[in-house]
Structure formats: structure tokens, C-alpha cells
Amino acid sequence: MRILGLTIAAVFAASAAAPALAADRVSDSELVRAARCLGLAKAANLGASDASALQAFVKTQGRSRDPLVQERVDAAERAAKSQAGKAKDTLKASLIAERDGACKALVQASSTASTAPPAGA
């Protein structure tokens, strides 16, 4: 009987913590977008860029994802890196603007969200 009580208490504790953990997880499409940004940041043709924050974000957010989602993430990174490697003039400028604009905003938003205090605290 005591084991049943402990099991029920553990289930309630886990269910209470689940919403807090789920709030820190981004959607699959946001993760794929971050992977594209990572590919752009790693592309040598676009110039130097620090990819460490994006790499950590994609690695952390990619944990325990469906294998199909993980394949989309990997494909997005490879495609962006390939596209950047072949880019000339206008496309290259557009990809640099994406990397330095929307991608930097994505990293800043994710780091702000992870350091923000919980709601109601």
C-alpha cells in the first residue's frame, strides 16, 4: 500500500513539472529554422560568424525529438550550408542579411527566454 502511495505521489510530481519543461521547448518548425541559421553561420563563403550559440541551441532543443524531425533539422542545416557555399552576389548578400538579422534575433530571443524568470515569480 505504501508503494502505491509513493507511486501516485511521483506521478503527480512529474505531471506538475511537465508544463514547465514543455514551455522551454521550441516547436519543430522553430528548430528547423534554427538549424538553417546554423548552416548559414557555418558557411565559410558568407564570412566569419560565431555559430556556438546556435549550435548549443540546436543540440539542446534537438534532444528527444522524433527521428523524422531530426532528419528535417539535419537536412535544413546541410541545405543552408550548401546554398551559401554556391551563393554569388545578390543571393550571398541576402543570406548574410538573414544570418545577421533574423538568425541573430532567434538566438537572442532563445537566450532571453531561457534566462527570464518564471511567470508569477
PDB file of C-alpha atoms in Angstrom:
ATOM      1  CA  MET A   1       0.000   0.000   0.000  1.00  0.00           C
ATOM      2  CA  ARG A   2       2.856   2.351   0.821  1.00  0.00           C
ATOM      3  CA  ILE A   3       4.453   1.710  -2.600  1.00  0.00           C
ATOM      4  CA  LEU A   4       1.189   2.645  -4.295  1.00  0.00           C
ATOM      5  CA  GLY A   5       1.090   5.922  -2.363  1.00  0.00           C
ATOM      6  CA  LEU A   6       4.683   6.764  -3.315  1.00  0.00           C
ATOM      7  CA  THR A   7       3.995   5.911  -6.950  1.00  0.00           C
ATOM      8  CA  ILE A   8       0.947   8.164  -7.059  1.00  0.00           C
ATOM      9  CA  ALA A   9       2.916  10.996  -5.430  1.00  0.00           C
ATOM     10  CA  ALA A  10       5.695  10.583  -8.000  1.00  0.00           C
ATOM     11  CA  VAL A  11       3.185  10.682 -10.862  1.00  0.00           C
ATOM     12  CA  PHE A  12       1.642  13.899  -9.542  1.00  0.00           C
ATOM     13  CA  ALA A  13       5.064  15.488  -9.092  1.00  0.00           C
ATOM     14  CA  ALA A  14       6.080  14.554 -12.630  1.00  0.00           C
ATOM     15  CA  SER A  15       2.842  15.852 -14.117  1.00  0.00           C
ATOM     16  CA  ALA A  16       3.272  19.165 -12.290  1.00  0.00           C
ATOM     17  CA  ALA A  17       6.796  19.581 -13.673  1.00  0.00           C
ATOM     18  CA  ALA A  18       5.867  18.653 -17.256  1.00  0.00           C
ATOM     19  CA  PRO A  19       4.334  22.037 -18.227  1.00  0.00           C
ATOM     20  CA  ALA A  20       7.438  23.869 -17.020  1.00  0.00           C
ATOM     21  CA  LEU A  21       9.669  21.662 -19.154  1.00  0.00           C
ATOM     22  CA  ALA A  22       7.396  21.906 -22.183  1.00  0.00           C
ATOM     23  CA  ALA A  23       7.479  25.716 -22.045  1.00  0.00           C
ATOM     24  CA  ASP A  24      11.239  25.698 -22.690  1.00  0.00           C
ATOM     25  CA  ARG A  25      10.898  23.523 -25.780  1.00  0.00           C
ATOM     26  CA  VAL A  26      10.516  25.250 -29.149  1.00  0.00           C
ATOM     27  CA  SER A  27       8.289  23.940 -31.920  1.00  0.00           C
ATOM     28  CA  ASP A  28       9.644  21.634 -34.596  1.00  0.00           C
ATOM     29  CA  SER A  29       9.455  24.384 -37.222  1.00  0.00           C
ATOM     30  CA  GLU A  30      11.395  26.793 -34.995  1.00  0.00           C
ATOM     31  CA  LEU A  31      14.052  24.145 -34.502  1.00  0.00           C
ATOM     32  CA  VAL A  32      14.300  23.608 -38.271  1.00  0.00           C
ATOM     33  CA  ARG A  33      14.622  27.387 -38.754  1.00  0.00           C
ATOM     34  CA  ALA A  34      17.418  27.467 -36.136  1.00  0.00           C
ATOM     35  CA  ALA A  35      19.184  24.634 -37.981  1.00  0.00           C
ATOM     36  CA  ARG A  36      19.010  26.660 -41.205  1.00  0.00           C
ATOM     37  CA  CYS A  37      20.593  29.561 -39.341  1.00  0.00           C
ATOM     38  CA  LEU A  38      23.287  27.224 -38.059  1.00  0.00           C
ATOM     39  CA  GLY A  39      24.062  26.142 -41.616  1.00  0.00           C
ATOM     40  CA  LEU A  40      24.373  29.788 -42.670  1.00  0.00           C
ATOM     41  CA  ALA A  41      26.589  30.563 -39.686  1.00  0.00           C
ATOM     42  CA  LYS A  42      28.899  27.642 -40.535  1.00  0.00           C
ATOM     43  CA  ALA A  43      29.166  28.540 -44.235  1.00  0.00           C
ATOM     44  CA  ALA A  44      32.683  29.768 -44.985  1.00  0.00           C
ATOM     45  CA  ASN A  45      31.515  31.572 -48.144  1.00  0.00           C
ATOM     46  CA  LEU A  46      29.485  34.045 -46.063  1.00  0.00           C
ATOM     47  CA  GLY A  47      32.391  35.151 -43.895  1.00  0.00           C
ATOM     48  CA  ALA A  48      33.199  34.634 -40.256  1.00  0.00           C
ATOM     49  CA  SER A  49      30.369  34.098 -37.816  1.00  0.00           C
ATOM     50  CA  ASP A  50      30.185  32.661 -34.322  1.00  0.00           C
ATOM     51  CA  ALA A  51      27.944  29.602 -34.525  1.00  0.00           C
ATOM     52  CA  SER A  52      28.455  28.396 -30.949  1.00  0.00           C
ATOM     53  CA  ALA A  53      25.188  29.785 -29.522  1.00  0.00           C
ATOM     54  CA  LEU A  54      23.155  28.370 -32.406  1.00  0.00           C
ATOM     55  CA  GLN A  55      24.951  25.052 -32.219  1.00  0.00           C
ATOM     56  CA  ALA A  56      24.218  24.737 -28.499  1.00  0.00           C
ATOM     57  CA  PHE A  57      20.585  25.757 -29.058  1.00  0.00           C
ATOM     58  CA  VAL A  58      20.024  23.202 -31.835  1.00  0.00           C
ATOM     59  CA  LYS A  59      21.761  20.468 -29.860  1.00  0.00           C
ATOM     60  CA  THR A  60      19.747  21.143 -26.702  1.00  0.00           C
ATOM     61  CA  GLN A  61      16.430  21.541 -28.486  1.00  0.00           C
ATOM     62  CA  GLY A  62      17.067  18.511 -30.707  1.00  0.00           C
ATOM     63  CA  ARG A  63      17.181  16.099 -27.793  1.00  0.00           C
ATOM     64  CA  SER A  64      14.365  13.562 -27.663  1.00  0.00           C
ATOM     65  CA  ARG A  65      12.780  14.718 -30.909  1.00  0.00           C
ATOM     66  CA  ASP A  66      11.108  12.388 -33.354  1.00  0.00           C
ATOM     67  CA  PRO A  67      13.681  10.927 -35.799  1.00  0.00           C
ATOM     68  CA  LEU A  68      11.790  12.451 -38.739  1.00  0.00           C
ATOM     69  CA  VAL A  69      12.044  15.904 -37.169  1.00  0.00           C
ATOM     70  CA  GLN A  70      15.734  15.358 -36.508  1.00  0.00           C
ATOM     71  CA  GLU A  71      16.221  14.427 -40.165  1.00  0.00           C
ATOM     72  CA  ARG A  72      14.478  17.669 -41.210  1.00  0.00           C
ATOM     73  CA  VAL A  73      16.776  19.582 -38.852  1.00  0.00           C
ATOM     74  CA  ASP A  74      19.890  17.956 -40.314  1.00  0.00           C
ATOM     75  CA  ALA A  75      18.644  18.485 -43.876  1.00  0.00           C
ATOM     76  CA  ALA A  76      17.903  22.175 -43.229  1.00  0.00           C
ATOM     77  CA  GLU A  77      21.413  22.746 -41.922  1.00  0.00           C
ATOM     78  CA  ARG A  78      23.023  20.916 -44.851  1.00  0.00           C
ATOM     79  CA  ALA A  79      20.842  22.713 -47.429  1.00  0.00           C
ATOM     80  CA  ALA A  80      21.584  26.158 -46.000  1.00  0.00           C
ATOM     81  CA  LYS A  81      25.313  25.460 -45.888  1.00  0.00           C
ATOM     82  CA  SER A  82      25.225  24.188 -49.464  1.00  0.00           C
ATOM     83  CA  GLN A  83      23.143  27.130 -50.680  1.00  0.00           C
ATOM     84  CA  ALA A  84      25.542  29.563 -49.011  1.00  0.00           C
ATOM     85  CA  GLY A  85      28.552  27.784 -50.492  1.00  0.00           C
ATOM     86  CA  LYS A  86      27.209  28.284 -54.023  1.00  0.00           C
ATOM     87  CA  ALA A  87      25.834  31.797 -53.490  1.00  0.00           C
ATOM     88  CA  LYS A  88      27.023  34.720 -55.592  1.00  0.00           C
ATOM     89  CA  ASP A  89      26.462  38.475 -55.244  1.00  0.00           C
ATOM     90  CA  THR A  90      22.773  39.221 -54.536  1.00  0.00           C
ATOM     91  CA  LEU A  91      21.929  35.825 -53.031  1.00  0.00           C
ATOM     92  CA  LYS A  92      25.069  35.940 -50.930  1.00  0.00           C
ATOM     93  CA  ALA A  93      24.115  39.385 -49.608  1.00  0.00           C
ATOM     94  CA  SER A  94      20.601  38.130 -48.861  1.00  0.00           C
ATOM     95  CA  LEU A  95      21.909  35.109 -46.945  1.00  0.00           C
ATOM     96  CA  ILE A  96      24.319  37.279 -44.943  1.00  0.00           C
ATOM     97  CA  ALA A  97      21.431  39.609 -44.086  1.00  0.00           C
ATOM     98  CA  GLU A  98      19.349  36.612 -42.966  1.00  0.00           C
ATOM     99  CA  ARG A  99      22.203  35.258 -40.846  1.00  0.00           C
ATOM    100  CA  ASP A 100      22.982  38.624 -39.266  1.00  0.00           C
ATOM    101  CA  GLY A 101      19.345  39.677 -38.864  1.00  0.00           C
ATOM    102  CA  ALA A 102      16.692  37.032 -38.336  1.00  0.00           C
ATOM    103  CA  CYS A 103      19.146  34.406 -37.101  1.00  0.00           C
ATOM    104  CA  LYS A 104      20.747  36.700 -34.534  1.00  0.00           C
ATOM    105  CA  ALA A 105      17.264  37.679 -33.342  1.00  0.00           C
ATOM    106  CA  LEU A 106      16.410  33.986 -32.966  1.00  0.00           C
ATOM    107  CA  VAL A 107      19.472  33.392 -30.779  1.00  0.00           C
ATOM    108  CA  GLN A 108      18.773  36.491 -28.693  1.00  0.00           C
ATOM    109  CA  ALA A 109      15.114  35.525 -28.226  1.00  0.00           C
ATOM    110  CA  SER A 110      16.029  31.996 -27.157  1.00  0.00           C
ATOM    111  CA  SER A 111      18.688  33.182 -24.718  1.00  0.00           C
ATOM    112  CA  THR A 112      16.330  35.798 -23.268  1.00  0.00           C
ATOM    113  CA  ALA A 113      13.610  33.189 -22.800  1.00  0.00           C
ATOM    114  CA  SER A 114      15.965  30.785 -21.063  1.00  0.00           C
ATOM    115  CA  THR A 115      17.242  33.434 -18.612  1.00  0.00           C
ATOM    116  CA  ALA A 116      13.889  35.096 -17.912  1.00  0.00           C
ATOM    117  CA  PRO A 117      12.351  34.404 -14.521  1.00  0.00           C
ATOM    118  CA  PRO A 118       9.318  32.097 -14.500  1.00  0.00           C
ATOM    119  CA  ALA A 119       5.942  33.760 -14.811  1.00  0.00           C
ATOM    120  CA  GLY A 120       4.480  34.679 -11.472  1.00  0.00           C
ATOM    121  CA  ALA A 121       7.833  34.643  -9.689  1.00  0.00           C
TER     122      ALA A 121
END
